[in-house]
Short mmCIF file of N, CA and C in Angstrom, two decimals:
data_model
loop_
_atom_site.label_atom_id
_atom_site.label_comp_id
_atom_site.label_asym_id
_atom_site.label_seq_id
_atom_site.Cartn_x
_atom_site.Cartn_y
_atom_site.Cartn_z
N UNK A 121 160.02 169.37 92.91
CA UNK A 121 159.86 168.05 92.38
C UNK A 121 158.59 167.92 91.57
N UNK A 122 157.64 168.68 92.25
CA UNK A 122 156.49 168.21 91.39
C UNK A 122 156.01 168.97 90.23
N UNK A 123 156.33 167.91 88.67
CA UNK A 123 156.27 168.52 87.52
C UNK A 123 157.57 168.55 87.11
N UNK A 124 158.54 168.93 87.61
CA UNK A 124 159.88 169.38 87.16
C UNK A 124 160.25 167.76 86.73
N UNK A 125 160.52 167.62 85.32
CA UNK A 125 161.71 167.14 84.47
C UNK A 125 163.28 167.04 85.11
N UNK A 126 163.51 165.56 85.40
CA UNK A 126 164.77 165.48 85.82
C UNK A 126 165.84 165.35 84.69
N UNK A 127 166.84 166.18 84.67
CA UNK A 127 167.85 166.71 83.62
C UNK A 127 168.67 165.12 83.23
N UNK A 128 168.81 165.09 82.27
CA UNK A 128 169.20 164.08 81.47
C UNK A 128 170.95 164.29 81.11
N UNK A 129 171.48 163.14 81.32
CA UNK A 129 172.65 162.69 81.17
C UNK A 129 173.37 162.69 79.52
N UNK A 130 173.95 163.51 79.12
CA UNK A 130 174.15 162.84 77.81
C UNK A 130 175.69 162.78 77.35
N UNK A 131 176.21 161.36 77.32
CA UNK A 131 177.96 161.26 77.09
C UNK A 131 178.16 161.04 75.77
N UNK A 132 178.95 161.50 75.46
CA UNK A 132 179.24 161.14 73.65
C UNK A 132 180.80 160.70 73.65
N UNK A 133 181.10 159.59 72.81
CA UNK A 133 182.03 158.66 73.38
C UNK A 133 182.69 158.19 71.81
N UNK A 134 183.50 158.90 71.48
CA UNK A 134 184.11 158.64 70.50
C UNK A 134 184.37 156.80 70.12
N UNK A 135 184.74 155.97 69.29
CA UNK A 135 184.72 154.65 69.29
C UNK A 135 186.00 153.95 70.02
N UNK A 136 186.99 154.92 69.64
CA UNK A 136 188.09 154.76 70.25
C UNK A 136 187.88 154.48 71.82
N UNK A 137 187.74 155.68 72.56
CA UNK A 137 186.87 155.84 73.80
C UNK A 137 186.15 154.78 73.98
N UNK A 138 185.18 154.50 73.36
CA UNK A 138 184.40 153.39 73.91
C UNK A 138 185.23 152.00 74.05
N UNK A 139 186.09 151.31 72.86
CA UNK A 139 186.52 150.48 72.67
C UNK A 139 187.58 149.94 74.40
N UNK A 140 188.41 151.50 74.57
CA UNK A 140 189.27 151.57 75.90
C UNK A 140 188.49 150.88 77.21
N UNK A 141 187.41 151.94 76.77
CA UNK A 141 185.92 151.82 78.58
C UNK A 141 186.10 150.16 77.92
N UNK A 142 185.65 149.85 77.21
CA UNK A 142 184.72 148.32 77.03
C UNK A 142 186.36 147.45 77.70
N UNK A 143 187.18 147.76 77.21
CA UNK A 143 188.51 146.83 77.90
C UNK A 143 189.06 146.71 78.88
N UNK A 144 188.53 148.02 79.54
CA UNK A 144 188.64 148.42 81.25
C UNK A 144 188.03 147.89 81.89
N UNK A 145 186.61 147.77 81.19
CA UNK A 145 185.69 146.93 81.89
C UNK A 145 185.90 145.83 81.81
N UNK A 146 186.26 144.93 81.00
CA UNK A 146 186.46 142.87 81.16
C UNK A 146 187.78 143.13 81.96
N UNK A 147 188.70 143.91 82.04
CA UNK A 147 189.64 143.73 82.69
C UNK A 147 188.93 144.06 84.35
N UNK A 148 187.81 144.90 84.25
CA UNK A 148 187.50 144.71 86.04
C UNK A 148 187.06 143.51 86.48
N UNK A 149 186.18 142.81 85.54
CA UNK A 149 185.81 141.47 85.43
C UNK A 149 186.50 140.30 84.92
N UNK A 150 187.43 139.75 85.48
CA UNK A 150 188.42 139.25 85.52
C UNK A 150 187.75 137.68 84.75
N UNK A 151 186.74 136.88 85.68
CA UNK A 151 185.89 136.03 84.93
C UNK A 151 185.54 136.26 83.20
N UNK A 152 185.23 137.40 83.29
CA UNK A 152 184.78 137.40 81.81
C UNK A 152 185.75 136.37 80.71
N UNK A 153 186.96 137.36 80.42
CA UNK A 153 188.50 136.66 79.71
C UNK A 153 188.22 134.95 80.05
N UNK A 154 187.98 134.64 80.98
CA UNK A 154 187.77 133.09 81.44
C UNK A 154 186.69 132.57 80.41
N UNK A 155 185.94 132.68 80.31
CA UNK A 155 184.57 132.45 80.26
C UNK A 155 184.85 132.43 78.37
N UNK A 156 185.40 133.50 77.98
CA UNK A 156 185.20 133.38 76.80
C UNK A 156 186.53 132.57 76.21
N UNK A 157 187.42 132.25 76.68
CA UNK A 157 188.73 131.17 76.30
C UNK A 157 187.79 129.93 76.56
N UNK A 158 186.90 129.64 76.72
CA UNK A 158 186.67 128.37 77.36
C UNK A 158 187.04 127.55 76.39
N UNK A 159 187.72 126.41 76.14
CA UNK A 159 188.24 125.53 75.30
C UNK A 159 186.96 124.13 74.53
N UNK A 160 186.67 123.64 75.61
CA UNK A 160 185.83 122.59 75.67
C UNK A 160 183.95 122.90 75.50
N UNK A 161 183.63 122.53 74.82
CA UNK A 161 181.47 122.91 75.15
C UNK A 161 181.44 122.16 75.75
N UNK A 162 180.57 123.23 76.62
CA UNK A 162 179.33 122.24 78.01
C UNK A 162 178.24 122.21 77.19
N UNK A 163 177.27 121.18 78.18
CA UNK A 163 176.07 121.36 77.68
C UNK A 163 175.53 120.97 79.20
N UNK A 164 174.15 121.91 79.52
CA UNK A 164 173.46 121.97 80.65
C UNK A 164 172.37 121.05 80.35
N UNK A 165 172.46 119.62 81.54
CA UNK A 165 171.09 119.56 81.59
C UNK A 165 170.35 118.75 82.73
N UNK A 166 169.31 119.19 82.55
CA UNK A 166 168.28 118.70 83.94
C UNK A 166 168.45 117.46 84.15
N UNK A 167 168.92 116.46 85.43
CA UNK A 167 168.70 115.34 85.39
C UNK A 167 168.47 115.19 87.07
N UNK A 168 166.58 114.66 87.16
CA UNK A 168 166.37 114.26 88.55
C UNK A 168 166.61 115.61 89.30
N UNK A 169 165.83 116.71 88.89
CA UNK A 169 166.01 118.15 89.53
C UNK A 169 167.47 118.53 89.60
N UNK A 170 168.25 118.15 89.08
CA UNK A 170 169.81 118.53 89.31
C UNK A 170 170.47 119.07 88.17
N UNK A 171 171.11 120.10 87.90
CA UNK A 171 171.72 120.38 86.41
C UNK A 171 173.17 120.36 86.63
N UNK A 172 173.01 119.01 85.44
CA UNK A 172 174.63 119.00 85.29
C UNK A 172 175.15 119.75 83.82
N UNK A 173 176.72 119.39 84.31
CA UNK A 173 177.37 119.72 83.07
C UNK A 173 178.25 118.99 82.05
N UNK A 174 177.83 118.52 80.62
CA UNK A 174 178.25 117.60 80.24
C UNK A 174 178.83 118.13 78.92
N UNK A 175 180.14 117.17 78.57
CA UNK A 175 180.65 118.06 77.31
C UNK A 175 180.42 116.94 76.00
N UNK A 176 179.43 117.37 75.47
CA UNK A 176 178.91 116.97 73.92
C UNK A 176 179.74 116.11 73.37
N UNK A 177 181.20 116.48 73.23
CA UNK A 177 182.24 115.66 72.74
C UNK A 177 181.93 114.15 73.08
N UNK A 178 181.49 113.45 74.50
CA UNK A 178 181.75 112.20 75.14
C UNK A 178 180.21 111.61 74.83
N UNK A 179 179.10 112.01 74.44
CA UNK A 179 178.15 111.52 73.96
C UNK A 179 178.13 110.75 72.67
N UNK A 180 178.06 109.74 73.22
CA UNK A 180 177.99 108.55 71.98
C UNK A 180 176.63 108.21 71.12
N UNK A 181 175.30 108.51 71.39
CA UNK A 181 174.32 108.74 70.66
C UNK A 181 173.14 109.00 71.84
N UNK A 182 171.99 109.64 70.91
CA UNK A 182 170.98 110.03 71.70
C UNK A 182 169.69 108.84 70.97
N UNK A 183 168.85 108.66 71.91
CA UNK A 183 168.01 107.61 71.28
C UNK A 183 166.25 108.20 72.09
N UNK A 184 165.59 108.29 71.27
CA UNK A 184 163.91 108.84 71.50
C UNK A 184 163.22 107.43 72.26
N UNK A 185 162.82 107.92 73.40
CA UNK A 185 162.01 106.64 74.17
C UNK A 185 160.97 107.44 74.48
N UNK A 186 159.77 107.47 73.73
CA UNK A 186 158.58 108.07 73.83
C UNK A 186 158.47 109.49 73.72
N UNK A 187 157.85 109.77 74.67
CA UNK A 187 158.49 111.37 74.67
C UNK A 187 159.67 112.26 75.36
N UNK A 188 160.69 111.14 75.47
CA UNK A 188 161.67 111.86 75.89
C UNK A 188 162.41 111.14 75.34
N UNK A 189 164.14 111.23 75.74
CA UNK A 189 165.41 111.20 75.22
C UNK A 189 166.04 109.76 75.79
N UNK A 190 167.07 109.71 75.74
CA UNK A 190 167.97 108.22 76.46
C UNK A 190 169.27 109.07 75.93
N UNK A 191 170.20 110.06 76.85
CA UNK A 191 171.53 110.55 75.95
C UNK A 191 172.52 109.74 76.77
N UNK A 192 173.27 109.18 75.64
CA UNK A 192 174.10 108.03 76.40
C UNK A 192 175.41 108.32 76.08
N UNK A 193 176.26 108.01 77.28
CA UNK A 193 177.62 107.84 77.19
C UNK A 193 178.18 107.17 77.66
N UNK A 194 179.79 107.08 76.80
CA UNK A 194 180.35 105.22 76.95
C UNK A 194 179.63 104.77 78.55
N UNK A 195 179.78 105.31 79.63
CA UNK A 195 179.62 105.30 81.32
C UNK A 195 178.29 105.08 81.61
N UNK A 196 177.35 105.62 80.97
CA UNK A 196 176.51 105.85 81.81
C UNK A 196 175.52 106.69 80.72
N UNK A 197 174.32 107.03 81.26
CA UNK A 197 173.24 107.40 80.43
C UNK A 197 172.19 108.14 81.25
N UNK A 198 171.13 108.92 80.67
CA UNK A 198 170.55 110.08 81.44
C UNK A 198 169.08 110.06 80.37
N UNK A 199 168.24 110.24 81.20
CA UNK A 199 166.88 110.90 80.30
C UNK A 199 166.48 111.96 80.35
N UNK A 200 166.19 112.18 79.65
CA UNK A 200 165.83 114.05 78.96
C UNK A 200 164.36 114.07 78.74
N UNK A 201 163.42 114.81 79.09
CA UNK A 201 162.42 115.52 78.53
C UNK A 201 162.49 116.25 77.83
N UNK A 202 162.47 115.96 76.19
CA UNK A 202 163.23 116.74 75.63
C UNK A 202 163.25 115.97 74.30
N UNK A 203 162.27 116.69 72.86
CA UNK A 203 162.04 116.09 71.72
C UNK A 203 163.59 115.37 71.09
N UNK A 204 163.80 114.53 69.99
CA UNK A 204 164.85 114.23 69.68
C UNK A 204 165.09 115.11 68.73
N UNK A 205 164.06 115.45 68.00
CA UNK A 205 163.93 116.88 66.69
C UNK A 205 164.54 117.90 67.47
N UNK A 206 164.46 118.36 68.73
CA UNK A 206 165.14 119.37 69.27
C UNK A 206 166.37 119.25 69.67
N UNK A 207 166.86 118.38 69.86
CA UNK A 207 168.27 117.74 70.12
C UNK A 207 168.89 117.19 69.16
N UNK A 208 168.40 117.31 68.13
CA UNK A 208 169.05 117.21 66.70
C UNK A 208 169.66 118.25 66.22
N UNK A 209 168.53 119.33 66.28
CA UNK A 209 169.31 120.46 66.34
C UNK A 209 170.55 121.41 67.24
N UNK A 210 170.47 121.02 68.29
CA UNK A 210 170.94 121.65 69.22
C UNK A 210 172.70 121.22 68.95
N UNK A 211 172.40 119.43 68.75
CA UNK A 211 173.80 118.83 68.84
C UNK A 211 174.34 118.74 67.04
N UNK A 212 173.44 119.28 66.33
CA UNK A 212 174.14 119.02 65.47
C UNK A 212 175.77 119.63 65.28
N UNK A 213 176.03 121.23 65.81
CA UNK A 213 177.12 121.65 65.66
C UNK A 213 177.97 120.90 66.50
N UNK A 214 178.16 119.90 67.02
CA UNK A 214 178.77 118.89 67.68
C UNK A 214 179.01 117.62 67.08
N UNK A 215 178.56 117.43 65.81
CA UNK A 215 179.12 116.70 64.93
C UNK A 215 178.14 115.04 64.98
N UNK A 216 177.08 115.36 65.79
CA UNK A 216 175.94 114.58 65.95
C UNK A 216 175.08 114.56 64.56
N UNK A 217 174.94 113.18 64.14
CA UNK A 217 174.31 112.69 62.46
C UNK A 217 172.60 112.42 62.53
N UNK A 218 171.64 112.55 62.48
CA UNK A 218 170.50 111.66 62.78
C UNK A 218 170.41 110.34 61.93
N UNK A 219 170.52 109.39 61.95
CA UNK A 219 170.34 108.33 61.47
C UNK A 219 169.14 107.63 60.95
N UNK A 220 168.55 107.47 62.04
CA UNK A 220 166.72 107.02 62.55
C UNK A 220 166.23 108.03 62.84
N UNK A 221 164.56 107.89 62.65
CA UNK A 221 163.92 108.61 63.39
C UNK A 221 163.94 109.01 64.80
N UNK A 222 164.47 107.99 65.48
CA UNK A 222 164.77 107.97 66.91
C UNK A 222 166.16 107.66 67.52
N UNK A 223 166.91 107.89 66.68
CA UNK A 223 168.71 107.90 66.87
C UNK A 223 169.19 108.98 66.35
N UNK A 224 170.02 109.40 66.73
CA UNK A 224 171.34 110.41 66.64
C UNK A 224 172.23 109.77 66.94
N UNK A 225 173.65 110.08 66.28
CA UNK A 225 174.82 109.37 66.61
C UNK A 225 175.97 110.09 66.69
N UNK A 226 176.64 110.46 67.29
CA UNK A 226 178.07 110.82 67.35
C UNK A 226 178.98 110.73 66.80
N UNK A 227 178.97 111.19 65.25
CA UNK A 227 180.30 110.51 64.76
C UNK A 227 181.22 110.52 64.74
N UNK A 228 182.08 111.10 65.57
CA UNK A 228 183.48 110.50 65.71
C UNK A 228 183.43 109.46 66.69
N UNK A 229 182.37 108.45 66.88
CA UNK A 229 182.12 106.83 67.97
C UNK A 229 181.96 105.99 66.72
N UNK A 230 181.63 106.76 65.66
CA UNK A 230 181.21 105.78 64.54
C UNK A 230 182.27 105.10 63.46
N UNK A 231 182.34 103.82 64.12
CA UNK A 231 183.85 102.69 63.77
C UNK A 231 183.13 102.17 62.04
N UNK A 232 182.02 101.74 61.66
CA UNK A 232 181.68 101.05 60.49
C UNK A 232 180.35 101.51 60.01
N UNK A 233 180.03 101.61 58.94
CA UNK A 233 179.34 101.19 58.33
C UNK A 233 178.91 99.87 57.19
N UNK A 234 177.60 99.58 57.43
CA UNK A 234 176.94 97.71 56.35
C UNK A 234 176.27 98.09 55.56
N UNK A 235 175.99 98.08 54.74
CA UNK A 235 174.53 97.73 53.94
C UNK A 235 174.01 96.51 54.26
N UNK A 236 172.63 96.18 54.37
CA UNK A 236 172.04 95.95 54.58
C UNK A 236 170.87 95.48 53.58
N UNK A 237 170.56 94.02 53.23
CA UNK A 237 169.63 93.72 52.02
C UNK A 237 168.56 94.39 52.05
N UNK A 238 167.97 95.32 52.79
CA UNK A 238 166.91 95.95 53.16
C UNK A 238 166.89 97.54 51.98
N UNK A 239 168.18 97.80 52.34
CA UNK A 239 168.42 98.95 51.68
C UNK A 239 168.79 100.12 52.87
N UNK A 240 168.73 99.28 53.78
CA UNK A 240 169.58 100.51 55.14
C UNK A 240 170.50 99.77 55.36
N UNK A 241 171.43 100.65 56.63
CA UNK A 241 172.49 100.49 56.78
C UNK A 241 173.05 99.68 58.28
N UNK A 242 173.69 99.14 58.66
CA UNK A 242 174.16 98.69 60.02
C UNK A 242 174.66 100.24 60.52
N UNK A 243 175.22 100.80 61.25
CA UNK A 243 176.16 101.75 62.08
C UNK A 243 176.70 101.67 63.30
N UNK A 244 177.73 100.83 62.80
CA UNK A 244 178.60 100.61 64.50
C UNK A 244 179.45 101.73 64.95
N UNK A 245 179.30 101.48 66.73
CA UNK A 245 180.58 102.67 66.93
C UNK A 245 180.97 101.89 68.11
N UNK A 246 182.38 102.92 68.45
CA UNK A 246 182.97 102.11 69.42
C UNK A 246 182.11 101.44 70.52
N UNK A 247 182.59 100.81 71.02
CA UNK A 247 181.90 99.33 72.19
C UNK A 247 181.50 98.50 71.11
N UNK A 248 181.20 98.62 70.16
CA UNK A 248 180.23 97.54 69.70
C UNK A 248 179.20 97.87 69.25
N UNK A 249 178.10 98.74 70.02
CA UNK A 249 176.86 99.08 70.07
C UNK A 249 176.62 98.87 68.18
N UNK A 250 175.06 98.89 67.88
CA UNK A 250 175.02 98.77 66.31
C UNK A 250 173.29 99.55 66.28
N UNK A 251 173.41 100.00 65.52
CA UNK A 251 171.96 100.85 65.35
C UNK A 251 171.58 100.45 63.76
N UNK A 252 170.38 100.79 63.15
CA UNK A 252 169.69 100.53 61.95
C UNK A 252 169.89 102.22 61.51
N UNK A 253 170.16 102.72 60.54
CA UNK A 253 170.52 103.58 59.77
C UNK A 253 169.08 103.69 58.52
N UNK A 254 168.31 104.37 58.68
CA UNK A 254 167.23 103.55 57.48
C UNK A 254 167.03 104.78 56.33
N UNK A 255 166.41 104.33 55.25
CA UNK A 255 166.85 104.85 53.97
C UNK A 255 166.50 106.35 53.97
N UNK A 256 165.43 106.79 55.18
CA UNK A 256 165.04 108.05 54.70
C UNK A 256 166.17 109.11 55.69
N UNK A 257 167.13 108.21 56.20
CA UNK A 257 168.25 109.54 56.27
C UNK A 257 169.68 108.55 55.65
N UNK A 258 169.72 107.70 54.93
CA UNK A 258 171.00 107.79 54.19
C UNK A 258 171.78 108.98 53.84
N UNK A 259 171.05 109.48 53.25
CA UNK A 259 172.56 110.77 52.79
C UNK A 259 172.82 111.37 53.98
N UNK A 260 172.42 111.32 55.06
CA UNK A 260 173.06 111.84 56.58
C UNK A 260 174.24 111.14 56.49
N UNK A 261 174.32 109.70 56.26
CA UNK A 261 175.47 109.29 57.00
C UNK A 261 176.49 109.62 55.68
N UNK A 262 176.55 110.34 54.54
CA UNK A 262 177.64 110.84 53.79
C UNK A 262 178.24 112.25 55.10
N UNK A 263 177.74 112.76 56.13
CA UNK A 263 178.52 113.38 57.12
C UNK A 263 179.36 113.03 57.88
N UNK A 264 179.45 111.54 58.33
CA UNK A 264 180.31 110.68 58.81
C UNK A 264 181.82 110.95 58.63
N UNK A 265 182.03 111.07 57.01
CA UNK A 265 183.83 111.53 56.68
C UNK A 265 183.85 112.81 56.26
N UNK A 266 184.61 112.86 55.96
CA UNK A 266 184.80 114.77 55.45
C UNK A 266 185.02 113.99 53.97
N UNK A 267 185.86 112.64 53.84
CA UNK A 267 186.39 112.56 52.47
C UNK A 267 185.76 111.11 52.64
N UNK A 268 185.28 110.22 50.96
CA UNK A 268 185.14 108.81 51.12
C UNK A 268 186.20 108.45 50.03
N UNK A 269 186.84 107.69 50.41
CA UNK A 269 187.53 106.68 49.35
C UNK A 269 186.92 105.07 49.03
N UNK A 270 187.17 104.96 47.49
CA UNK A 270 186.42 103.96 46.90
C UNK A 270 185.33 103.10 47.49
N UNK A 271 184.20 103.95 47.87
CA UNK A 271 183.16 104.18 48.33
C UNK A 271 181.86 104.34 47.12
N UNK A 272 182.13 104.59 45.95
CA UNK A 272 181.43 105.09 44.93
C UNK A 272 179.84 104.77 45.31
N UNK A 273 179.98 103.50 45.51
CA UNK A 273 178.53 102.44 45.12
C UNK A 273 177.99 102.83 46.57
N UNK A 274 178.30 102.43 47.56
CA UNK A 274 178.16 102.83 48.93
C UNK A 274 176.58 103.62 48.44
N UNK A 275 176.42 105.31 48.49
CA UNK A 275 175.49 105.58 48.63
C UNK A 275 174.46 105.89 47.39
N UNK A 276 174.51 104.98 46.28
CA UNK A 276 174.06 104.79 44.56
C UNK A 276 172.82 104.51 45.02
N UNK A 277 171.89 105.03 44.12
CA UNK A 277 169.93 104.87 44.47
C UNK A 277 170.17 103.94 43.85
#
């Protein structure tokens, strides 16, 4: 043992070969196949030492209360430690708009848009709820539709 070099393993594994091993293997791991069909996104998060699991889809907007969050849904609502700049990002592939500096919105909750003599916008979504939309993210809310019809003036400087 002492000094002696322990002899080294070396497999050479054609791609084919490998591709077989790699399918043998999720098939021993039966979870795996699960895990990656998953249909629906979760999203993990801390609430009151507890981590739940919530699916992005049912979040109707996120709103900045100091230094943390307010993520609300139709039910019920949760606070986050947790920038809104970082949760802007996170939810954007979830179809989440920033509006305000301190709103995010969900748009498929989002029933109307107003103008506003100000030069911002109303943004209602379902319930009712109504948020201020203000000029330095207007062209956000052109993400709202995929398509606008006779809309022209809508977002004109």
């Amino acid at each position: 043992m002492g000094g002696a070099l322990a002899p080294k393993l070396v497999l050479e594994f054609s791609v084919e070969q490998w591709g077989r091993k790699m399918a043998s293997m999720v098939e021993s791991f039966p979870i795996v196949p699960v895990l990656a069909r998953r249909q629906s996104p979760r999203l993990a998060i801390k609430v009151k030492g507890t981590i739940l699991f919530i699916d992005p889809t049912l979040v109707v907007a996120v709103r900045a209360e100091g230094n943390s969050v307010l993520l609300q849904r139709e039910s019920t609502s949760y606070h986050l430690r947790e920038s809104i700049s970082v949760l802007s990002q996170k939810l954007e592939s979830y179809g989440f708009v920033r509006i305000h500096r301190s709103v995010l919105v969900n748009a498929s909750f989002v029933e109307e848009i107003r103008p506003l003599s100000t030069g911002e916008y109303c943004v209602r979504i379902k319930g009712g709820k109504e948020y201020v939309a203000t000029r330095t993210y207007k062209m956000n809310l052109k993400c709202l539709a995929e398509s606008w019809i006779g809309t022209g003036a809508l977002f004109s400087d």
